[in-house]
CSV table of C-alpha atoms and ligand atoms in Angstrom, one decimal:
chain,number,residue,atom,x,y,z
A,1,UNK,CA,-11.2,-87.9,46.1
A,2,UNK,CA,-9.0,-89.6,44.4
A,3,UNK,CA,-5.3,-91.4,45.4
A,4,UNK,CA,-2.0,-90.1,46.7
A,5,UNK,CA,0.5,-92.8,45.1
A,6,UNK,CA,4.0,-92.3,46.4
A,7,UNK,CA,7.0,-93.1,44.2
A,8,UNK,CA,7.8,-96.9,44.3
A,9,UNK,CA,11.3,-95.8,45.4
A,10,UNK,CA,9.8,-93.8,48.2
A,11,UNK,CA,11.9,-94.2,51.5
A,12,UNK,CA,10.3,-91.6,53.5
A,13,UNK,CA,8.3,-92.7,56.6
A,14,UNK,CA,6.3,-95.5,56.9
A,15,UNK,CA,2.1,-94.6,56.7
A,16,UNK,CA,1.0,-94.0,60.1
A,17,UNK,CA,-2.7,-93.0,61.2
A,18,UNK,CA,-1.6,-88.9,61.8
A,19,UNK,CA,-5.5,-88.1,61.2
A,20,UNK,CA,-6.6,-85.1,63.5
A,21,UNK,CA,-2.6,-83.7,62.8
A,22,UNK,CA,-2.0,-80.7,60.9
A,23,UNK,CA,1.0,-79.5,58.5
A,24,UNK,CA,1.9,-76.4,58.8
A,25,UNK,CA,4.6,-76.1,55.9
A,26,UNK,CA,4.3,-77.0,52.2
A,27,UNK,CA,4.9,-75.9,48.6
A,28,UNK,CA,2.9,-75.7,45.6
A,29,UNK,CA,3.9,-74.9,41.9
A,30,UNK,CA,3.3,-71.5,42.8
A,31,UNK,CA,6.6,-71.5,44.0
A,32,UNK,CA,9.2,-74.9,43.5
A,33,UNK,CA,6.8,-77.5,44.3
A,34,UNK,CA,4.8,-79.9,42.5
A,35,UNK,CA,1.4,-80.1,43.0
A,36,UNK,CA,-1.5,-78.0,42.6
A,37,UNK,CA,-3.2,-76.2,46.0
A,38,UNK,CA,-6.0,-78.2,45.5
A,39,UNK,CA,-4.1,-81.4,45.0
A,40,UNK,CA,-2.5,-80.8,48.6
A,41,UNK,CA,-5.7,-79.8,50.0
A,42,UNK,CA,-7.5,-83.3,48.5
A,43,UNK,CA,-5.0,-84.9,50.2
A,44,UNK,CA,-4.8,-83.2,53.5
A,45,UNK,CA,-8.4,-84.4,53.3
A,46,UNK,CA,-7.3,-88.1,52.2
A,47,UNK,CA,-4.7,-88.3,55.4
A,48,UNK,CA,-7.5,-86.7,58.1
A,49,UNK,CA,-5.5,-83.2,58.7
A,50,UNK,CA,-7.1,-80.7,60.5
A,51,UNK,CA,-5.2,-77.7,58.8
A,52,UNK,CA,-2.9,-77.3,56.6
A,53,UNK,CA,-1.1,-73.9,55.8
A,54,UNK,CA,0.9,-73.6,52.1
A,55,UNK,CA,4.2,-71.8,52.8
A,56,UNK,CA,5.3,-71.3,49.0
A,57,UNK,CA,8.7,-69.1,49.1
A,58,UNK,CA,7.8,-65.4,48.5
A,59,UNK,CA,4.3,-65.8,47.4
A,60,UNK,CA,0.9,-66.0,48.4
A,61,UNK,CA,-0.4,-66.3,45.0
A,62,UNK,CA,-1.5,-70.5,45.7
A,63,UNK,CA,-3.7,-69.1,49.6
A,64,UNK,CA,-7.0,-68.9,47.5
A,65,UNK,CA,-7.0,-71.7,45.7
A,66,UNK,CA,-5.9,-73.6,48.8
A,67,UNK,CA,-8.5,-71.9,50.9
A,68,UNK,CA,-11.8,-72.1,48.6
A,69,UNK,CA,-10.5,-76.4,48.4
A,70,UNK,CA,-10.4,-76.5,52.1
A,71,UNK,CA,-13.5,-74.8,52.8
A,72,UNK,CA,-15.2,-77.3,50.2
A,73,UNK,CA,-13.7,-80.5,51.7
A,74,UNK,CA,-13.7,-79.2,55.4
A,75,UNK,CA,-9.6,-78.8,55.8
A,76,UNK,CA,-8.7,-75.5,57.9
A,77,UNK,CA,-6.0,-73.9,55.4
A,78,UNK,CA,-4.2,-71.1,57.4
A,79,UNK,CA,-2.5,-68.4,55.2
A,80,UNK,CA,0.8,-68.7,55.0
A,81,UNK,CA,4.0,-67.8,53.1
A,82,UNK,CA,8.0,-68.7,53.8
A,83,UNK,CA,10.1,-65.5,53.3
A,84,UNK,CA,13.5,-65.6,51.9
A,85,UNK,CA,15.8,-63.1,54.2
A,86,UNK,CA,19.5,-61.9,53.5
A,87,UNK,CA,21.9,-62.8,55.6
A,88,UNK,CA,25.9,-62.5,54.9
A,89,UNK,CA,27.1,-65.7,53.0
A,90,UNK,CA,23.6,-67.1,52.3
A,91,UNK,CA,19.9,-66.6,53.3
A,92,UNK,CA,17.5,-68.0,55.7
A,93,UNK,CA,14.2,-68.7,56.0
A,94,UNK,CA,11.3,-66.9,57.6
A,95,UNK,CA,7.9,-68.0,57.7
A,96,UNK,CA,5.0,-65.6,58.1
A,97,UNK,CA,1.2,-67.0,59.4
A,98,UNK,CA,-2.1,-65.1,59.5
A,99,UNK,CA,-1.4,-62.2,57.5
A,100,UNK,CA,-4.3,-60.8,55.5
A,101,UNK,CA,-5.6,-62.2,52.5
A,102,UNK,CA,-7.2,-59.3,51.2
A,103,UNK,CA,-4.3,-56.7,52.6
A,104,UNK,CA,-2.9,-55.8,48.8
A,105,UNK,CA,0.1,-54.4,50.2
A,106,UNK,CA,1.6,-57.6,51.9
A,107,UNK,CA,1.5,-59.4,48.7
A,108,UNK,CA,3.2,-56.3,46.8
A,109,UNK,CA,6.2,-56.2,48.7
A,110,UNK,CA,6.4,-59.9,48.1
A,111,UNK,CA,6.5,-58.9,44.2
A,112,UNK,CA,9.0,-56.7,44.9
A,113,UNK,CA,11.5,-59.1,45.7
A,114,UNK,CA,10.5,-61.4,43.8
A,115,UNK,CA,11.3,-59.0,41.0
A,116,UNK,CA,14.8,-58.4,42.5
A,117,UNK,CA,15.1,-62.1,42.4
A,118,UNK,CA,14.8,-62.2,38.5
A,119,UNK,CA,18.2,-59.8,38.6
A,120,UNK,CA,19.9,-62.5,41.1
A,121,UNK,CA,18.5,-65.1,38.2
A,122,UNK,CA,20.0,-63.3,35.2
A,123,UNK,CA,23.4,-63.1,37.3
A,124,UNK,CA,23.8,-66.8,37.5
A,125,UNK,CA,22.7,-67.6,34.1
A,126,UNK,CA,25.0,-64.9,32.8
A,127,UNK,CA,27.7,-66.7,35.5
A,128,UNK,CA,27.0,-70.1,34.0
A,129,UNK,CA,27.4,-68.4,30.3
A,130,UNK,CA,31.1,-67.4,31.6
A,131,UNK,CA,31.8,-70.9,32.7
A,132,UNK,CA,30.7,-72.4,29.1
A,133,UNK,CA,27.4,-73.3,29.8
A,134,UNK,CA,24.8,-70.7,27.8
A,135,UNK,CA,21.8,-70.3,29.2
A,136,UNK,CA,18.2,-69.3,27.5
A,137,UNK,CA,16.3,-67.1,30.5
A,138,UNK,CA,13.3,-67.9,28.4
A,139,UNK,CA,13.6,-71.3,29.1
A,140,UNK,CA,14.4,-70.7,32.9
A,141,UNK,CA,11.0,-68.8,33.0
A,142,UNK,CA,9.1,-71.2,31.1
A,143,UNK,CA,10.2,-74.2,33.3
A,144,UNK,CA,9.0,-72.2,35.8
A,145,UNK,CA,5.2,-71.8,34.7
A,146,UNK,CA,3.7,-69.5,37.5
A,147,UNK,CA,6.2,-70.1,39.9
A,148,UNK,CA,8.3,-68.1,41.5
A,149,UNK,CA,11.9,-69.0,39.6
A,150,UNK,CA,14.5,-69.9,41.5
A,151,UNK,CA,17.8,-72.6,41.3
A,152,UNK,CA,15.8,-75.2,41.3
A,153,UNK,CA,14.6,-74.4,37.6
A,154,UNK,CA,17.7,-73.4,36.9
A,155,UNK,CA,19.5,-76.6,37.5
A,156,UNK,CA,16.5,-78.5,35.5
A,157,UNK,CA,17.8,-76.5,32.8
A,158,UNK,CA,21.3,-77.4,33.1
A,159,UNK,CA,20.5,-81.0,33.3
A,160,UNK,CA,18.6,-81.1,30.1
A,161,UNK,CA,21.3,-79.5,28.2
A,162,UNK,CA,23.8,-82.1,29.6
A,163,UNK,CA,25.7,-79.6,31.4
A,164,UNK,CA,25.5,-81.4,34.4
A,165,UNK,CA,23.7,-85.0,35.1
A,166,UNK,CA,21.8,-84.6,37.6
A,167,UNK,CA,20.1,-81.4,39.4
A,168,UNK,CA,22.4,-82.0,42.3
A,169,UNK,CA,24.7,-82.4,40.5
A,170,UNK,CA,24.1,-78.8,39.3
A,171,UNK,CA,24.0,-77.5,43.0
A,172,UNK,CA,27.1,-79.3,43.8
A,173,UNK,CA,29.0,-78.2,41.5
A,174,UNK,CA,27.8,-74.4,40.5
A,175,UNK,CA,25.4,-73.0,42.0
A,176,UNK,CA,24.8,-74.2,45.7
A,177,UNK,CA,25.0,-71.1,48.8
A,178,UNK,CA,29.3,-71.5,48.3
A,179,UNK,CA,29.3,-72.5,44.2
A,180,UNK,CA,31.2,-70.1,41.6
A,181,UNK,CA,27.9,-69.1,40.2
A,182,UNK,CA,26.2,-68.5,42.9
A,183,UNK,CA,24.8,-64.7,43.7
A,184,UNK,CA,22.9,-63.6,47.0
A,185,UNK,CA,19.0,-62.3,46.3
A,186,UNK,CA,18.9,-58.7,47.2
A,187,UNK,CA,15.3,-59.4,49.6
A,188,UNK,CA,15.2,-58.3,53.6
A,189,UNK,CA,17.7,-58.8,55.9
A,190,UNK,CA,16.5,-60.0,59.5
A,191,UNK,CA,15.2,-57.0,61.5
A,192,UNK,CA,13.8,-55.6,57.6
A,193,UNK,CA,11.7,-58.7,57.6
A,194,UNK,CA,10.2,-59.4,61.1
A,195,UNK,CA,9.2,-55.6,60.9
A,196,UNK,CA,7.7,-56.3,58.0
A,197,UNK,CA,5.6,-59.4,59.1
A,198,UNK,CA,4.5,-57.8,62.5
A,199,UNK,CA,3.6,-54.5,60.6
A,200,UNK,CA,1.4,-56.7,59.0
A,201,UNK,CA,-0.7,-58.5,61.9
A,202,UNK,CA,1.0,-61.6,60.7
A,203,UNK,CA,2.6,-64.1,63.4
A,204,UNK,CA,6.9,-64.8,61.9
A,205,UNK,CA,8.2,-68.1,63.0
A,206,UNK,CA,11.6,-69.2,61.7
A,207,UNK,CA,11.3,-72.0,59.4
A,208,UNK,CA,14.0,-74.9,60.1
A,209,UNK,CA,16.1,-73.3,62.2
A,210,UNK,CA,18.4,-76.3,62.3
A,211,UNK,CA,19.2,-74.9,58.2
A,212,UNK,CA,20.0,-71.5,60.3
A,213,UNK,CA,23.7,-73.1,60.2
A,214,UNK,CA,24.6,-71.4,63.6
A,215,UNK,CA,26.8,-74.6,64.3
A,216,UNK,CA,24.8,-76.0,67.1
A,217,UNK,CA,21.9,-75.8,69.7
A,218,UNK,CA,23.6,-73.1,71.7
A,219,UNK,CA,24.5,-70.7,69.0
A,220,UNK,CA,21.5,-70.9,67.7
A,221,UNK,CA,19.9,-70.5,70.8
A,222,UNK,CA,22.1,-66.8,71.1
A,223,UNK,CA,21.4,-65.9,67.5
A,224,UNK,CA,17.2,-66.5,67.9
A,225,UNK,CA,17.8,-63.9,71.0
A,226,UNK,CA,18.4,-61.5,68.7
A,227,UNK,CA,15.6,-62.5,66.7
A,228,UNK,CA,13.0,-62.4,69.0
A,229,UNK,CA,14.1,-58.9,70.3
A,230,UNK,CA,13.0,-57.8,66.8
A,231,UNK,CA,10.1,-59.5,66.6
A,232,UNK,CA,10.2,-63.3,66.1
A,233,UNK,CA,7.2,-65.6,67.5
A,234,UNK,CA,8.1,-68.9,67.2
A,235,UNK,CA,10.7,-71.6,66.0
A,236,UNK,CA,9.6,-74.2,63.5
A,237,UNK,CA,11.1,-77.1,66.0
A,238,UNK,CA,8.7,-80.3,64.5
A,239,UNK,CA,10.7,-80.9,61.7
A,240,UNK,CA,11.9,-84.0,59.6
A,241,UNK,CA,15.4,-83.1,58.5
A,242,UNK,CA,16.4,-83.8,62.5
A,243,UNK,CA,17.1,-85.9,65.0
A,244,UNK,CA,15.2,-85.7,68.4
A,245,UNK,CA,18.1,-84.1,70.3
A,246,UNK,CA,17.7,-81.1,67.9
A,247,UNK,CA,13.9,-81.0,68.1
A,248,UNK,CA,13.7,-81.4,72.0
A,249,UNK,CA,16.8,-78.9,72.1
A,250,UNK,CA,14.8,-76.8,70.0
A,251,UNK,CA,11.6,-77.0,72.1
A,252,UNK,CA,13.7,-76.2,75.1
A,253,UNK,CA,14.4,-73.1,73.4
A,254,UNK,CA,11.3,-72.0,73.0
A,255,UNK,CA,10.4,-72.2,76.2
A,256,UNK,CA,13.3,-70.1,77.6
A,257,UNK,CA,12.6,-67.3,75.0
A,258,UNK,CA,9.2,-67.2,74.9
A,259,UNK,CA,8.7,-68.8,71.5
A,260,UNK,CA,5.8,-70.4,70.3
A,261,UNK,CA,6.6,-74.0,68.2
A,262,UNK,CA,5.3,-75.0,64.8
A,263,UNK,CA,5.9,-77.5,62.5
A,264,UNK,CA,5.7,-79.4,59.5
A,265,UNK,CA,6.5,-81.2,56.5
A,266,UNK,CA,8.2,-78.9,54.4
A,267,UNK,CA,7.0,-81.3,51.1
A,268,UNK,CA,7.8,-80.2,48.0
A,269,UNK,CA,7.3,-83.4,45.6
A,270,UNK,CA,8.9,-85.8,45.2
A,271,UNK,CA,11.4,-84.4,42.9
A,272,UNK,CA,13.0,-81.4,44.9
A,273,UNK,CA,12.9,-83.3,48.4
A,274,UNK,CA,12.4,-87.1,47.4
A,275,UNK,CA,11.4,-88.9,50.5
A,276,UNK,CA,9.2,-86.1,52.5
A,277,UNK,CA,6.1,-86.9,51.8
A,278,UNK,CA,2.7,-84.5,53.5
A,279,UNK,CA,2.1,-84.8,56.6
A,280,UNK,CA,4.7,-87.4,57.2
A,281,UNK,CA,7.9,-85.9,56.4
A,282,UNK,CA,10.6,-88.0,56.5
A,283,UNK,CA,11.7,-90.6,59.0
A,284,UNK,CA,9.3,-92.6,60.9
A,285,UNK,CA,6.9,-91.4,63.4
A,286,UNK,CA,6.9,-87.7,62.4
A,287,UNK,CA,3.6,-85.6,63.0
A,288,UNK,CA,2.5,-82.4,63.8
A,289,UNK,CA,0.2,-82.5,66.9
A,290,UNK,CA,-2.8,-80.0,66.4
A,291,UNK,CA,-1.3,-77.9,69.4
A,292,UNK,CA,0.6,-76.0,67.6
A,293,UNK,CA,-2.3,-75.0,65.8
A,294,UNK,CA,-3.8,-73.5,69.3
A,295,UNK,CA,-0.7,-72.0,70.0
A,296,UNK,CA,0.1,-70.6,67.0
A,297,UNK,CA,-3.6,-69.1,67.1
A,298,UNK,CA,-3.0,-67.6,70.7
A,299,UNK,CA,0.1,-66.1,69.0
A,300,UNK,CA,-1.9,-64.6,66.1
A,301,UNK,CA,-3.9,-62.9,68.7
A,302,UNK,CA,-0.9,-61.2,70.2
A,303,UNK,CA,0.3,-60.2,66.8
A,304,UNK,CA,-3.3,-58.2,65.7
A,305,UNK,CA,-3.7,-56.9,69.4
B,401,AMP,P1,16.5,-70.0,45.4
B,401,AMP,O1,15.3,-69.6,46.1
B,401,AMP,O2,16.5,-69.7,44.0
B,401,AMP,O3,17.7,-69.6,46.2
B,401,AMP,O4,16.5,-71.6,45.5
B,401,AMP,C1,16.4,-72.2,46.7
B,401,AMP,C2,15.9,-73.7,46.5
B,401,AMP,O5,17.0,-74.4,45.9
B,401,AMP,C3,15.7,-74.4,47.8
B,401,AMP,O6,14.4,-74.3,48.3
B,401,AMP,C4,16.0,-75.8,47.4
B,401,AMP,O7,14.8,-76.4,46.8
B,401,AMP,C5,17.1,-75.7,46.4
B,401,AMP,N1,18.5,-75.8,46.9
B,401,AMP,C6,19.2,-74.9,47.5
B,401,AMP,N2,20.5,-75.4,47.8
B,401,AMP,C7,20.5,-76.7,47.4
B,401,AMP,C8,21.5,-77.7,47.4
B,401,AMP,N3,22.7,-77.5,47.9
B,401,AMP,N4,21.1,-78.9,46.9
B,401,AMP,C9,19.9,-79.1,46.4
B,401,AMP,N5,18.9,-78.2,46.3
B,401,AMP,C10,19.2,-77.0,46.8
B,402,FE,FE1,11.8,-74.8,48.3
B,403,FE,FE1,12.6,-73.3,53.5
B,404,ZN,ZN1,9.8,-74.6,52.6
């Protein structure tokens, strides 16, 4: 089935037997990852996962391709997709498991935004114009390919024309959450999008809700209230950008609101998030027991009932 190489400058964690595990968060070049759904699936396979789900942000164009691999090579690929939602001074990130593959309407709204991201796109290349740097869109979209465009394309750009040196660079300087050519997407804000997902059978968990900024375990903890009263299942708490205090912290959470946990990898490639690597993540040790599977299951049956 072929080999996984990681990059020789790989410092992610170390291989470790995670067989029977499953990974419950990924991208593919349908949105800003790397691979192919079939690639991820094959490799699932490779490492022994149990399931797999890809999250790619605001699509669910890659679920078929993923799911017809998995059924081939016996991998359970659960649909999934990782919403982008409003917030004032940024976004966050909501991801939505178990909706239906053959409901034409979930996918639509999806297009939606993603149409009302191409106007957020134009801004900041029209921003970056203003600040010296001229953009081509037409070169934004065909770095892209079929993804769904976003920064991360647009700082590949900027680093090939030598306006910056380096993608992060590119964040760092113009277009991160808090850069001068930044613009917000126009997409859901919070209650918009749980409705959305629960009107739609699926089960909404937020994804890394350490990235939720809140400034801590316990406003985060008061903030995921709020979510949960309008609608929120669970809290992605097996993560690998974390320490232990947040993901036990986390887990504590969930228990005292009734949340079910998820997790995994959030891999990308090796380009956008270097050292993650499937199934792995970063940092020794990390894994996604097949629990949260079971759990996140029970959950789905709530959701439809
Ligand atoms: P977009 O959906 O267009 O807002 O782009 C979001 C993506 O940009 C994220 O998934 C990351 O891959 C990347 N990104 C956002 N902020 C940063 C940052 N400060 N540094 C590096 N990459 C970033
Ligand atoms: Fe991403
Ligand atoms: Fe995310
Ligand atoms: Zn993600």
């Amino acid at each position: 089935m072929g080999t996984f190489p990681l990059p020789s400058n790989f410092r992610g964690a170390p291989a470790s037997d995670i067989s029977g595990c499953v990974d419950l968060h990924m991208h593919s070049m349908y949105s800003d990852g790397e691979n192919t759904p079939e690639y991820l699936v094959d490799w699932a396979r490779n490492l022994g996962l149990q399931a797999i789900s890809l999250t790619d942000h605001d699509t669910t164009a890659g679920f078929e391709r993923a799911s017809k691999r998995g059924q081939k090579v016996g991998v359970e690929v659960v649909p999934g997709v990782e919403i982008s939602v409003k917030l004032s001074g940024g976004t966050f990130h909501l991801l939505a498991y178990y909706y239906d593959p053959s409901d034409t309407s979930f996918e639509a709204t999806l297009r939606d935004i993603a149409d009302k991201r191409e106007t957020r796109n134009r801004k900041i290349c029209e921003s970056l114009a203003a600040h010296g740097m001229p953009m081509d869109y037409d070169e934004v979209l065909s770095e892209a390919g079929e993804a769904v465009v976003g920064r991360p394309h647009i700082a590949a750009i900027m680093e090939r024309k030598g306006y910056v040196q380096s993608r992060q660079e590119a964040f760092d300087k113009w277009i991160s959450n808090d850069g001068p050519c930044y613009f917000e997407k126009d997409t859901f804000g919070p209650q918009e999008a749980l409705a959305f997902v629960r009107e739609h059978g699926a089960v909404p968990v937020i994804a890394h809700p350490i990235w939720l900024n809140r400034g801590g375990l316990d406003k985060t903890e008061e903030y995921l209230k709020q979510l949960k009263e309008w609608g929120l299942m669970g809290l992605e708490a097996v993560y690998p950008d974390q320490d232990e205090v947040w993901t036990e912290g986390l887990k504590d959470i969930s228990k005292r609101l009734d949340l079910i946990v998820t997790g995994g990898s959030d891999y990308h490639g090796f380009k956008v998030r270097p050292n993650t690597t499937l199934g792995h993540g970063e940092g020794g040790g990390f894994h996604v027991p097949s629990s949260v599977l079971n759990s996140l299951k029970q959950a789905r049956q709530r959701a439809q009932a």
